[in-house]
Coordinates of C-alpha atoms in Angstrom, one line a residue:
M1 CA 31.0 -24.6 24.9
T2 CA 29.9 -27.6 22.8
D3 CA 27.0 -29.9 23.6
I4 CA 28.3 -33.5 23.3
G5 CA 25.0 -35.0 24.4
S6 CA 23.5 -36.8 27.5
G7 CA 23.7 -33.5 29.4
W8 CA 27.5 -33.1 29.0
F9 CA 29.2 -30.0 27.5
E10 CA 32.8 -29.6 26.4
H11 CA 34.6 -26.6 27.8
L12 CA 38.1 -25.1 27.5
D13 CA 40.1 -24.4 30.6
P14 CA 41.6 -20.9 30.1
A15 CA 44.5 -21.6 32.5
S16 CA 45.8 -24.9 31.1
G17 CA 44.3 -24.8 27.6
R18 CA 43.0 -28.3 28.3
K19 CA 39.4 -29.5 27.5
Y20 CA 37.2 -30.5 30.4
Y21 CA 33.6 -31.8 30.6
A22 CA 30.7 -30.6 32.7
N23 CA 27.3 -32.1 33.2
A24 CA 24.6 -29.5 33.5
A25 CA 22.1 -31.9 35.2
T26 CA 24.5 -33.5 37.8
Q27 CA 26.9 -30.6 38.1
E28 CA 29.8 -33.1 37.7
T29 CA 33.0 -31.9 36.0
R30 CA 35.8 -34.2 34.7
W31 CA 39.0 -34.0 32.5
D32 CA 38.3 -37.3 30.7
Y33 CA 35.7 -37.7 28.0
P34 CA 32.5 -39.2 29.6
L35 CA 31.8 -42.7 28.2
A36 CA 28.4 -43.4 26.7
S37 CA 28.1 -46.4 29.1
E38 CA 28.2 -44.1 32.1
T39 CA 24.5 -43.6 32.3
V40 CA 21.9 -43.9 34.9
D41 CA 18.8 -46.1 34.9
T42 CA 16.3 -44.1 32.9
S43 CA 13.4 -46.5 33.0
D44 CA 11.6 -44.5 35.6
W45 CA 12.0 -41.2 33.8
D46 CA 9.4 -39.7 31.4
E47 CA 9.0 -36.5 29.5
R48 CA 6.4 -33.9 30.3
L49 CA 5.4 -30.4 29.1
D50 CA 5.3 -27.4 31.4
P51 CA 2.0 -25.6 30.5
Q52 CA 3.3 -22.1 31.6
S53 CA 6.6 -22.0 29.7
G54 CA 5.9 -24.5 27.0
R55 CA 9.2 -26.2 27.8
V56 CA 9.8 -29.9 28.1
Y57 CA 10.9 -31.2 31.5
Y58 CA 11.8 -34.6 32.9
Y59 CA 10.1 -36.4 35.8
N60 CA 11.2 -39.5 37.7
A61 CA 8.1 -41.4 38.9
K62 CA 10.1 -43.3 41.5
T63 CA 12.0 -40.5 43.1
Q64 CA 9.6 -37.7 42.1
E65 CA 12.7 -35.8 40.9
T66 CA 12.2 -33.2 38.1
S67 CA 14.8 -31.7 35.8
W68 CA 14.9 -29.4 32.8
M69 CA 17.8 -31.4 31.4
P70 CA 17.4 -35.0 30.2
P71 CA 19.1 -37.4 32.5
P72 CA 22.3 -38.9 31.1
G73 CA 21.5 -41.7 28.8
Y74 CA 17.9 -40.8 28.5
K75 CA 16.5 -42.2 25.2
G76 CA 12.8 -41.6 25.7
E77 CA 10.2 -39.5 24.0
A78 CA 12.3 -36.4 24.2
T79 CA 14.0 -37.4 21.0
E80 CA 10.9 -36.9 18.9
L81 CA 9.8 -33.7 20.6
E82 CA 13.3 -32.3 20.4
K83 CA 13.4 -33.2 16.7
A84 CA 10.2 -31.3 16.2
A85 CA 11.5 -28.3 18.2
S86 CA 14.7 -28.3 16.2
T87 CA 12.8 -27.6 13.0
D88 CA 10.3 -25.2 14.6
P89 CA 11.4 -21.5 13.8
T90 CA 9.3 -20.3 16.8
K91 CA 11.6 -22.3 19.2
W92 CA 14.8 -20.6 18.0
Q93 CA 16.2 -17.2 19.2
S94 CA 19.1 -15.2 17.8
R95 CA 21.4 -13.9 20.4
V96 CA 24.7 -12.0 20.4
D97 CA 27.7 -13.5 22.1
D98 CA 29.2 -11.0 24.5
A99 CA 32.8 -12.0 23.9
T100 CA 32.9 -12.2 20.1
K101 CA 29.8 -10.0 19.3
R102 CA 28.8 -12.7 16.8
T103 CA 25.2 -13.8 16.4
Y104 CA 24.4 -17.3 17.6
Y105 CA 21.2 -19.3 17.7
Y106 CA 19.6 -20.8 20.8
N107 CA 16.7 -23.4 20.9
T108 CA 14.4 -22.7 23.9
V109 CA 13.3 -26.3 24.1
T110 CA 16.4 -28.4 23.3
K111 CA 18.8 -25.8 24.7
E112 CA 20.9 -26.3 21.7
T113 CA 23.3 -23.5 20.7
T114 CA 24.8 -23.1 17.2
W115 CA 26.8 -20.5 15.2
I116 CA 25.1 -21.7 12.1
K117 CA 21.6 -20.4 11.3
P118 CA 19.1 -23.4 11.5
P119 CA 17.6 -24.2 8.1
C120 CA 14.1 -23.7 9.4
L121 CA 14.9 -20.0 10.2
C122 CA 16.2 -19.5 6.6
D123 CA 12.9 -21.0 5.3
E124 CA 10.9 -18.8 7.7
Q125 CA 12.8 -15.6 6.6
A126 CA 12.2 -16.4 3.0
S127 CA 8.5 -16.7 3.5
N128 CA 8.0 -13.6 5.8
G129 CA 10.2 -11.2 3.9
T130 CA 13.0 -10.9 6.5
A131 CA 15.7 -12.5 4.4
P132 CA 16.8 -9.3 2.6
Y133 CA 17.9 -7.8 6.0
E134 CA 20.1 -10.6 7.1
G135 CA 23.5 -9.2 8.2
F136 CA 22.4 -5.7 8.7
E137 CA 22.4 -5.7 12.5
M138 CA 21.4 -2.4 14.0
R139 CA 24.5 -2.2 16.1
K140 CA 26.6 -2.1 12.9
F141 CA 24.8 1.1 11.9
A142 CA 25.2 2.5 15.4
E143 CA 28.9 1.8 15.5
E144 CA 29.4 3.8 12.3
N145 CA 26.8 6.6 12.8
F146 CA 26.1 7.1 16.5
Q147 CA 27.6 9.7 18.9
L148 CA 29.3 7.2 21.2
F149 CA 31.4 9.8 23.1
R150 CA 28.6 11.0 25.2
K151 CA 29.3 9.7 28.8
G152 CA 29.8 12.1 31.6
L153 CA 31.4 15.6 31.7
F154 CA 34.4 14.5 29.6
K155 CA 32.3 12.7 27.0
S156 CA 34.0 9.3 27.4
K157 CA 32.9 6.5 25.0
T158 CA 29.7 4.6 25.8
D159 CA 29.0 1.0 24.9
V160 CA 27.0 0.7 21.7
D161 CA 24.6 -1.8 23.2
K162 CA 23.9 0.6 26.0
V163 CA 23.0 3.4 23.7
L164 CA 20.7 1.1 21.7
R165 CA 18.8 0.0 24.8
W166 CA 15.7 1.6 26.4
K167 CA 16.3 4.6 28.6
N168 CA 14.1 6.0 31.4
E169 CA 15.7 9.4 31.2
M170 CA 15.8 12.1 28.6
I171 CA 18.8 12.1 26.3
K172 CA 21.1 15.2 26.4
T173 CA 22.2 14.9 22.8
A174 CA 21.2 13.2 19.6
L175 CA 21.9 9.5 19.0
L176 CA 23.3 10.2 15.5
N177 CA 26.4 12.2 15.0
L178 CA 24.5 15.4 13.8
K179 CA 26.9 18.2 13.0
D180 CA 24.2 20.9 13.1
G181 CA 23.6 22.3 16.6
D182 CA 20.0 23.2 15.8
L183 CA 19.3 19.7 14.5
N184 CA 20.8 18.3 17.7
A185 CA 18.5 20.4 19.8
E186 CA 15.5 19.3 17.7
A187 CA 16.6 15.6 18.2
V188 CA 16.5 16.1 22.0
Q189 CA 13.0 17.7 21.8
M190 CA 11.9 14.9 19.5
F191 CA 12.9 12.3 22.1
R192 CA 10.5 14.1 24.5
N193 CA 7.7 13.5 22.1
V194 CA 8.7 9.9 21.5
T195 CA 8.7 9.1 25.3
G196 CA 5.5 11.1 25.8
F197 CA 3.8 9.1 23.1
M198 CA 5.1 5.8 24.5
G199 CA 4.1 6.7 28.1
D200 CA 7.8 6.6 29.3
R201 CA 7.3 10.0 30.9
G202 CA 4.3 12.0 32.1
S203 CA 2.7 14.4 29.7
G204 CA -0.2 16.8 29.6
K205 CA -0.7 16.1 25.9
A206 CA -2.8 13.4 24.3
R207 CA -0.8 10.6 22.7
I208 CA -2.2 11.5 19.3
D209 CA -0.9 15.0 19.7
H210 CA 2.7 13.8 20.3
C211 CA 2.3 11.6 17.2
T212 CA 1.0 14.4 15.0
K213 CA 3.7 16.8 16.2
L214 CA 6.4 14.3 15.2
L215 CA 4.9 13.6 11.8
S216 CA 4.4 17.3 11.0
N217 CA 8.0 18.2 12.0
M218 CA 9.4 15.2 10.0
L219 CA 7.7 16.2 6.8
Q220 CA 9.6 19.4 6.9
S221 CA 12.9 18.0 8.3
P222 CA 16.0 16.8 6.5
E223 CA 16.8 13.1 6.1
E224 CA 19.2 12.9 9.0
L225 CA 16.6 14.0 11.5
R226 CA 14.1 11.5 10.2
N227 CA 16.8 8.8 10.6
E228 CA 17.2 10.1 14.2
L229 CA 13.6 9.5 14.9
Y230 CA 13.8 5.9 13.6
C231 CA 16.9 5.3 15.8
Q232 CA 15.1 6.7 18.8
I233 CA 12.2 4.4 18.3
V234 CA 14.5 1.4 18.0
K235 CA 16.3 2.4 21.2
Q236 CA 13.1 2.8 23.2
T237 CA 11.6 -0.5 22.1
T238 CA 14.8 -2.5 22.8
E239 CA 14.7 -4.2 26.2
N240 CA 11.9 -2.0 27.3
P241 CA 10.5 -3.4 30.6
S242 CA 7.0 -2.3 29.8
I243 CA 5.0 -4.3 27.3
E244 CA 2.5 -1.5 26.9
S245 CA 5.3 1.1 26.2
T246 CA 7.0 -1.3 23.7
K247 CA 3.8 -1.8 21.7
R248 CA 3.2 1.9 21.6
G249 CA 6.7 2.3 20.2
W250 CA 5.9 -0.2 17.5
Q251 CA 2.7 1.8 16.8
L252 CA 4.8 4.9 16.3
L253 CA 7.2 3.0 14.0
A254 CA 4.2 2.0 11.9
V255 CA 3.0 5.6 11.6
C256 CA 6.4 6.8 10.6
L257 CA 6.6 4.1 7.9
A258 CA 3.3 5.4 6.7
T259 CA 4.7 8.9 6.2
F260 CA 8.4 8.9 5.3
P261 CA 11.1 6.2 4.7
P262 CA 14.4 5.9 6.5
S263 CA 17.4 6.7 4.4
P264 CA 18.7 4.0 2.0
S265 CA 21.7 3.4 4.4
L266 CA 19.5 3.0 7.5
A267 CA 16.5 1.2 5.9
P268 CA 18.1 -2.4 5.9
H269 CA 19.1 -2.0 9.5
V270 CA 15.6 -1.0 10.5
G271 CA 14.4 -4.0 8.5
W272 CA 16.8 -6.2 10.4
Y273 CA 15.5 -4.9 13.7
V274 CA 11.9 -5.5 12.8
A275 CA 12.8 -9.0 11.5
Q276 CA 14.1 -9.9 15.0
H277 CA 10.6 -9.6 16.4
V278 CA 8.6 -11.8 13.9
V279 CA 8.1 -14.3 16.7
D280 CA 7.5 -12.3 19.9
L281 CA 5.5 -9.5 18.1
P282 CA 4.3 -11.2 14.9
A283 CA 1.5 -8.9 14.0
H284 CA 3.5 -5.7 14.7
A285 CA 6.6 -7.0 12.9
A286 CA 4.8 -8.3 9.9
F287 CA 2.9 -5.0 9.5
C288 CA 6.1 -3.0 9.7
L289 CA 8.0 -5.2 7.3
R290 CA 5.4 -4.7 4.7
A291 CA 5.3 -1.0 5.4
L292 CA 9.0 -0.6 5.1
Q293 CA 9.1 -2.2 1.7
K294 CA 6.2 -0.1 0.5
I295 CA 7.4 3.3 1.8
Q296 CA 10.8 2.7 0.3
N297 CA 9.2 2.3 -3.1
L298 CA 6.7 5.2 -2.7
G299 CA 8.9 7.7 -0.9
T300 CA 7.9 10.5 1.4
R301 CA 4.2 11.5 1.1
R302 CA 3.1 15.0 0.3
E303 CA 0.5 15.6 3.0
L304 CA 0.3 15.1 6.8
P305 CA -1.9 12.1 7.4
T306 CA -5.4 12.8 8.7
T307 CA -6.3 12.0 12.3
V308 CA -8.5 9.1 11.1
E309 CA -5.6 7.7 9.0
V310 CA -3.2 7.9 11.9
E311 CA -5.6 6.3 14.3
S312 CA -6.2 3.4 11.9
T313 CA -2.5 2.9 11.5
L314 CA -2.0 2.9 15.3
R315 CA -4.5 0.1 15.4
F316 CA -2.7 -1.7 12.5
E317 CA -6.1 -1.5 10.6
N318 CA -7.3 -0.3 7.3
A319 CA -9.6 2.8 6.8
L320 CA -12.6 2.8 4.5
I321 CA -13.1 5.1 1.5
R322 CA -16.0 5.3 -0.9
I323 CA -15.4 5.0 -4.6
F324 CA -18.3 6.1 -6.8
F325 CA -19.4 5.1 -10.3
L326 CA -21.0 7.2 -13.0
D327 CA -24.5 6.0 -12.1
G328 CA -24.2 7.3 -8.5
K329 CA -23.6 3.9 -6.9
F330 CA -20.5 3.3 -4.8
V331 CA -18.4 0.6 -3.1
S332 CA -16.5 0.9 0.2
V333 CA -12.9 -0.2 -0.1
A334 CA -10.5 -0.9 2.7
V335 CA -7.2 1.0 2.2
N336 CA -4.2 2.0 4.2
S337 CA -1.4 4.6 4.0
W338 CA 0.4 2.8 1.1
T339 CA -2.6 2.0 -1.1
T340 CA -2.2 3.5 -4.5
A341 CA -4.7 4.3 -7.3
A342 CA -3.6 1.2 -9.1
D343 CA -4.3 -0.8 -6.0
C344 CA -7.8 0.7 -5.8
V345 CA -8.5 -0.2 -9.4
R346 CA -7.5 -3.8 -8.6
L347 CA -9.6 -3.9 -5.5
V348 CA -12.7 -2.5 -7.2
C349 CA -12.2 -5.0 -10.2
D350 CA -12.0 -7.8 -7.7
L351 CA -15.1 -6.7 -5.8
L352 CA -17.1 -6.4 -9.0
D353 CA -15.5 -9.5 -10.7
V354 CA -14.2 -7.3 -13.6
K355 CA -11.8 -9.5 -15.5
T356 CA -10.5 -6.9 -18.0
R357 CA -8.8 -4.2 -15.9
D358 CA -6.8 -2.2 -18.5
P359 CA -9.6 0.1 -19.6
F360 CA -10.4 1.4 -16.1
A361 CA -8.8 4.0 -13.8
L362 CA -9.4 6.0 -10.6
F363 CA -10.3 9.7 -11.0
E364 CA -10.5 12.6 -8.6
V365 CA -13.7 14.6 -9.2
S366 CA -14.6 18.0 -7.7
A367 CA -18.0 19.4 -6.9
D368 CA -17.8 21.3 -10.2
D369 CA -17.3 17.9 -12.1
E370 CA -13.7 18.8 -12.8
E371 CA -11.8 15.5 -13.0
R372 CA -8.3 14.3 -13.0
V373 CA -7.0 10.8 -13.6
L374 CA -4.8 9.6 -10.8
D375 CA -1.3 8.4 -11.5
A376 CA -0.9 4.6 -10.8
D377 CA 1.4 5.2 -7.9
E378 CA -0.5 8.0 -6.3
R379 CA -1.5 7.2 -2.7
V380 CA -5.2 7.6 -2.2
L381 CA -5.0 8.6 1.5
D382 CA -2.5 11.2 0.7
L383 CA -5.1 12.7 -1.6
V384 CA -7.7 12.5 1.1
A385 CA -5.3 14.4 3.4
Y386 CA -4.9 17.1 0.7
W387 CA -8.7 17.4 0.4
H388 CA -8.9 17.7 4.2
R389 CA -6.3 20.4 4.3
L390 CA -8.1 22.4 1.6
S391 CA -11.3 22.1 3.6
T392 CA -9.6 23.1 6.8
E393 CA -8.1 26.2 5.2
K394 CA -11.4 27.1 3.8
Q395 CA -13.1 26.9 7.1
Q396 CA -10.4 29.0 8.8
Q397 CA -10.9 31.7 6.1
A398 CA -14.7 31.7 6.6
P399 CA -15.4 30.2 10.1
T400 CA -19.1 31.1 10.0
Q401 CA -19.8 29.4 6.7
L402 CA -21.5 26.1 6.8
H403 CA -19.7 23.3 5.0
A404 CA -21.1 20.1 3.5
T405 CA -20.1 16.8 5.0
T406 CA -17.9 14.7 2.8
T407 CA -18.8 11.2 1.7
T408 CA -15.2 10.5 0.9
T409 CA -14.8 8.0 3.7
T410 CA -17.1 6.3 6.1
T411 CA -15.0 7.0 9.1
T412 CA -14.4 10.7 9.0
T413 CA -15.9 14.1 7.9
T414 CA -13.4 16.2 6.1
G415 CA -15.7 18.9 4.7
S416 CA -14.3 18.0 1.3
T417 CA -16.3 18.4 -1.9
F418 CA -14.1 15.9 -3.8
H419 CA -14.7 12.2 -4.3
F420 CA -13.1 9.2 -6.0
Q421 CA -14.6 7.8 -9.2
F422 CA -14.0 4.6 -10.9
K423 CA -14.6 4.7 -14.7
V424 CA -13.3 4.1 -18.1
R425 CA -10.0 5.7 -19.1
Y426 CA -9.2 3.7 -22.2
F427 CA -12.0 2.6 -24.5
L428 CA -10.5 -0.8 -25.2
N429 CA -12.3 -4.0 -26.2
V430 CA -13.9 -6.0 -23.3
P431 CA -14.8 -9.6 -24.1
D432 CA -18.5 -10.3 -24.1
N433 CA -18.1 -13.0 -21.4
D434 CA -16.7 -10.5 -19.0
T435 CA -20.1 -9.6 -17.7
A436 CA -19.0 -7.1 -15.0
G437 CA -16.6 -5.5 -17.4
V438 CA -19.2 -5.1 -20.1
E439 CA -21.6 -3.6 -17.5
M440 CA -19.0 -0.9 -16.6
M441 CA -18.4 -0.1 -20.2
Y442 CA -22.2 0.2 -20.7
V443 CA -22.5 2.5 -17.6
Q444 CA -19.8 4.7 -19.2
A445 CA -21.5 4.8 -22.6
K446 CA -24.9 5.5 -21.2
H447 CA -23.6 8.4 -19.2
D448 CA -21.7 9.9 -22.1
V449 CA -24.6 9.6 -24.5
V450 CA -27.2 11.2 -22.2
D451 CA -24.6 13.9 -21.2
A452 CA -24.2 14.7 -25.0
R453 CA -20.5 14.0 -24.9
Y454 CA -20.6 12.9 -28.5
P455 CA -22.6 14.3 -31.5
C456 CA -25.7 12.3 -31.7
S457 CA -28.8 12.5 -33.9
D458 CA -32.3 12.5 -32.4
Q459 CA -33.0 9.1 -34.0
D460 CA -29.8 7.7 -32.5
A461 CA -30.6 9.1 -29.2
I462 CA -34.1 7.5 -29.2
T463 CA -32.8 4.2 -30.3
L464 CA -30.2 4.1 -27.5
A465 CA -32.8 5.3 -25.0
A466 CA -35.0 2.3 -26.0
L467 CA -32.1 -0.1 -25.4
Q468 CA -31.5 1.6 -22.0
L469 CA -35.1 1.0 -21.0
Q470 CA -34.9 -2.7 -22.1
E471 CA -31.6 -3.1 -20.1
E472 CA -33.2 -1.5 -17.0
F473 CA -36.7 -2.9 -17.0
G474 CA -36.8 -5.8 -19.4
D475 CA -39.7 -6.2 -21.8
A476 CA -42.1 -3.3 -22.1
P477 CA -45.4 -3.7 -20.2
T478 CA -48.5 -4.4 -22.3
D479 CA -50.6 -1.8 -20.6
D480 CA -49.8 1.9 -19.9
C481 CA -46.1 2.3 -19.5
Q482 CA -45.1 5.0 -16.9
Y483 CA -41.4 4.6 -17.0
L484 CA -40.8 7.8 -18.9
K485 CA -43.2 10.1 -16.9
G486 CA -41.0 12.9 -15.7
N487 CA -37.9 10.9 -16.5
L488 CA -37.1 11.8 -20.1
G489 CA -33.8 13.5 -19.1
K490 CA -32.6 10.2 -17.6
Y491 CA -32.7 8.6 -21.1
L492 CA -32.2 11.5 -23.6
N493 CA -29.8 14.3 -23.9
D494 CA -31.0 17.9 -23.4
N495 CA -30.8 18.7 -27.2
T496 CA -33.2 15.9 -28.0
V497 CA -35.5 16.6 -25.1
N498 CA -35.9 20.2 -26.4
S499 CA -36.3 19.2 -30.0
K500 CA -39.8 17.8 -29.7
T501 CA -42.8 17.7 -27.4
E502 CA -42.6 15.3 -24.4
A503 CA -45.6 13.4 -25.8
D504 CA -44.1 13.0 -29.2
L505 CA -40.8 11.8 -27.7
E506 CA -42.5 9.3 -25.4
H507 CA -44.6 7.9 -28.3
H508 CA -41.6 7.3 -30.6
L509 CA -39.4 5.9 -27.7
L510 CA -42.1 3.5 -26.4
K511 CA -42.8 2.3 -29.9
L512 CA -39.2 1.4 -30.4
Y513 CA -38.9 0.0 -26.9
A514 CA -41.7 -2.5 -27.5
K515 CA -39.9 -3.9 -30.5
L516 CA -37.0 -5.0 -28.3
A517 CA -39.1 -7.6 -26.5
G518 CA -37.0 -10.7 -25.7
Y519 CA -33.7 -8.9 -25.4
S520 CA -32.0 -10.0 -22.2
Q521 CA -30.1 -7.4 -20.0
D522 CA -26.8 -8.6 -21.5
D523 CA -28.2 -8.4 -25.0
A524 CA -29.4 -4.8 -24.5
R525 CA -26.0 -3.8 -23.1
L526 CA -24.0 -5.3 -25.9
S527 CA -26.4 -3.9 -28.5
Y528 CA -26.0 -0.5 -26.9
L529 CA -22.2 -0.7 -27.0
D530 CA -22.1 -2.0 -30.6
Y531 CA -24.3 1.0 -31.6
V532 CA -22.1 3.7 -30.1
K533 CA -18.9 2.0 -31.2
S534 CA -20.0 2.5 -34.8
W535 CA -19.5 6.3 -34.3
K536 CA -16.0 7.3 -35.4
I537 CA -15.5 9.7 -32.4
Y538 CA -17.0 7.4 -29.7
G539 CA -14.6 6.8 -26.8
S540 CA -12.5 9.8 -27.6
T541 CA -11.0 12.0 -24.9
Y542 CA -11.0 15.7 -25.8
F543 CA -8.1 18.1 -25.5
L544 CA -8.3 21.7 -26.4
V545 CA -5.0 22.7 -28.1
E546 CA -3.5 25.4 -30.4
P547 CA -2.1 24.2 -33.7
K548 CA 1.4 25.5 -34.6
Q549 CA 2.7 26.1 -38.1
N550 CA -0.5 24.9 -39.7
R551 CA -2.7 27.3 -41.8
H552 CA -5.4 24.7 -42.4
F553 CA -6.6 24.7 -38.8
P554 CA -8.3 27.4 -36.8
P555 CA -6.4 29.0 -33.9
R556 CA -7.9 26.5 -31.5
V557 CA -8.9 22.9 -32.2
V558 CA -10.0 19.8 -30.2
L559 CA -7.8 16.7 -30.4
A560 CA -10.1 13.7 -30.0
V561 CA -7.9 10.9 -28.9
G562 CA -9.6 7.5 -29.4
S563 CA -8.9 3.8 -29.6
K564 CA -8.2 3.9 -33.4
G565 CA -6.6 7.3 -33.9
I566 CA -6.7 11.0 -33.4
I567 CA -9.3 13.3 -34.9
V568 CA -8.8 17.1 -35.1
V569 CA -12.3 18.7 -34.5
D570 CA -13.4 22.3 -35.1
P571 CA -14.8 23.3 -31.6
D572 CA -17.4 25.6 -33.2
T573 CA -18.8 23.6 -36.1
K574 CA -17.9 20.1 -34.7
D575 CA -16.5 19.3 -38.2
F576 CA -13.7 16.7 -38.5
L577 CA -10.8 18.7 -39.9
Q578 CA -8.2 15.9 -40.0
E579 CA -7.9 12.3 -39.0
Y580 CA -4.6 10.5 -37.9
P581 CA -5.1 6.8 -37.7
Y582 CA -2.5 5.1 -35.4
T583 CA -1.5 2.9 -38.4
Q584 CA -0.2 6.0 -40.1
L585 CA 1.8 7.3 -37.0
V586 CA 5.5 7.1 -37.3
T587 CA 6.1 8.4 -33.8
W588 CA 4.8 11.0 -31.4
G589 CA 6.1 12.9 -28.4
H590 CA 5.5 15.7 -25.9
S591 CA 7.1 18.5 -23.9
P592 CA 5.7 20.4 -20.9
S593 CA 4.1 22.8 -23.4
S594 CA 3.4 20.8 -26.6
F595 CA 2.4 17.6 -28.3
V596 CA 3.8 16.5 -31.6
L597 CA 2.6 13.9 -34.2
V598 CA 4.8 12.5 -36.9
T599 CA 2.8 10.8 -39.7
G600 CA 3.8 9.3 -43.1
D601 CA 6.1 6.4 -43.9
T602 CA 9.8 5.8 -44.1
I603 CA 10.2 7.9 -47.2
K604 CA 8.1 11.0 -46.4
Q605 CA 7.1 12.3 -43.0
V606 CA 5.1 15.2 -41.7
K607 CA 5.3 16.7 -38.2
V608 CA 2.3 18.4 -36.7
F609 CA 2.7 20.5 -33.6
F610 CA 0.1 21.5 -31.0
K611 CA 0.6 23.8 -28.1
T612 CA -0.8 22.3 -24.9
E613 CA 0.0 21.8 -21.2
Q614 CA -1.6 18.3 -21.4
G615 CA 1.0 16.8 -23.7
R616 CA 2.0 14.2 -21.1
E617 CA -1.6 12.9 -20.7
I618 CA -2.1 12.8 -24.5
N619 CA 1.2 11.0 -24.9
I620 CA 0.1 8.4 -22.3
M621 CA -3.2 7.8 -24.0
V622 CA -1.8 7.4 -27.5
K623 CA 0.8 5.0 -26.2
A624 CA -1.8 2.9 -24.5
Y625 CA -4.0 2.6 -27.6
V626 CA -1.0 1.9 -29.9
D627 CA 0.2 -0.8 -27.5
A628 CA -3.3 -2.3 -27.5
L629 CA -3.3 -2.4 -31.3
N630 CA 0.2 -4.0 -31.3
P631 CA 0.3 -6.4 -28.3
P632 CA 3.6 -8.0 -27.6
N633 CA 4.0 -11.6 -28.8

C-alpha cells in the first residue's frame, strides 16, 4: 500500500496483479489513477486538534461533517502541522509487518507509513543512546534461542510473537532452550516470582520479598538462568493489558540491571527492547538504557543489594551516603547502584569546587581506623551491602548484643562500623588559586602533623600550631586568649604535649601566634603547606616490607613512598637508610608477594627486592608520582 496523496492509496489486486486505487475518506475504489483535478470544494473545511488523542481532524463548517482524513484536494493548514509531525520523533511508531516481518514506521498524525526510518528518529536515537541497538530485535534472539516447540501434548511449534507476549498463566517450561532439567525447573519457579512481583497473580509475599528472592538466586546462578529472567521480564511487559503491572515489570528490569548484566549475546536485544519504549515510557526506558550500559561495563556485583538500595532503584531514584573528611565534617552524596569510587570523587570535588582532582581518593575506614583505598571502578553501594552483611552476621552470632547505628547513609541503619572518607592519596602539587583544593590539602597536612605521622621537632610543631590557630581564628585577641584552654591536643601531637608543661607550651605558642597578625586564612594555609613540604618525608605513604638479598638493611624496613622518591626507613630508629629518587629509577615492578626497584643508568643497574603483599599498591603509587613528574606532551 502506497499513499499517493489526497486520501488516495495505491493497492495491488492479488487476483489480477493490476494496481487499483482506494480513497480512505470516501471509500471509493477505481482502476484508473485519480486525477489531481478530481477534488471537492475545500473552502468550507478547516483543521482542528482533538484534545484527547492529540490527533488532527477535519471539520466542514457548512455540512458539520468531521473526518480523520483530509478531504481530497485539501490544501489548508494541515500541510504545516503535518510537516511538523513528520519531523517529530514522538509522532512516529515502529511496527512489524505481519506478512514480511519487516519493521516499518507509522506516523500517528499524518498516517504516513514508510519502510525507511525517518531522519528524526535517527537523530533521536543518537541523542538518547538507542542507536547501538538498532537491528537487534528481540524476536531475532527468540527465534535462535527460545524453546518454540512447547504447544500442547505433542509440543508443536508456537509462534515467536506469541511466546514474547504477556501471559496470564504460569509457564510450564523455560522460555530459553535450557538443556539442564534442574535449570528448567528453576526457570518455572522464577516465573512465579516475576508474576508475583508484577501482580499478575495473587501472592502472600510482599513484592519486595519476590524481588529479593530473585536477586539472591541470580547472584548464585549461571548466566543462562540470568538470561531467562531478562527474557521473562521482556515477555511480561510486552502487550501487558495492565499499566500498573507493566510499570512493575520495568521496575524489576531496573533492579536486575543494578545487580547483574545480561550475557553479551542477549544484551543488545534487551537494549533494542528498551529503546522501543523511549516514547511511551520515557523515564523508565531512559533509566534502563543508562543502567544497561553501566552494568555491561561493571559486571556482576559481589553483594546482594540492601533493601534501601532496592527500594530506591524501584522508585528510579538515588540513595544518599555520607562521605566524611579528616576533620569530622561530611557531605551527603546522591548515588545509585552503578556509582563507583571514581564517580564519588568527582561528585565531592564538584560539591566543594575542587578543581585539582588527581590527588584525592575515596577510602573505606573501619572503627579501628584501618583504611583501604577503593579502586576507581569499585561500586560504593556494593561496599555498603558488604558492610550490611557483616553487621547482620555479627548480630546473628550475638543477638543480645547492642550495636551502634551506622552513619553510612541517611536512609538506612546497617549497624556497620565502617564509613567512607575523602582525603589525599597522592601528595601532588595543587595550584594556589584552587582554594578548595588547597583547603583539602591543608586539612590532610594538619591531621597528619597532629597525629605525628611524620617526625617533627617541638619547635616545628609549635610553629605549625600557631599557623593552625591563625587559619582557624584569624588574628590573636589583644586580651586574654582562651583558644588553647583544654585544647592543646587539637593543635600539638602527643609527644610535644608531654614534653613541657601546659603553661609553657601555651606561652610559646601564643607568642608565636601573635606574630602572625595580618595573615589571611589562605595565607595561613599556604604557609602551613610550604612548611611541611620542606620535610623530605612529608606526604609519604608507609609500607612495612622485608628486604631480600640486602645485608645493609635490617630484617624489616619501612618504604616511605612520596612524591619525589622512595625512602627506606629504619622502623626503630626512624633513620633514613637509603633514598631512591624517581629520577634514578630505571624501572620497577611487583608480584603478589614482592616489589622490586631497578636503579642506575643504561650502563649499570641495581635491583632491590622487598617482600610484601602490598606490591600492587606500591606500584600504583610510584607510577602516579612518576607520571606527575613526566606529564605527557
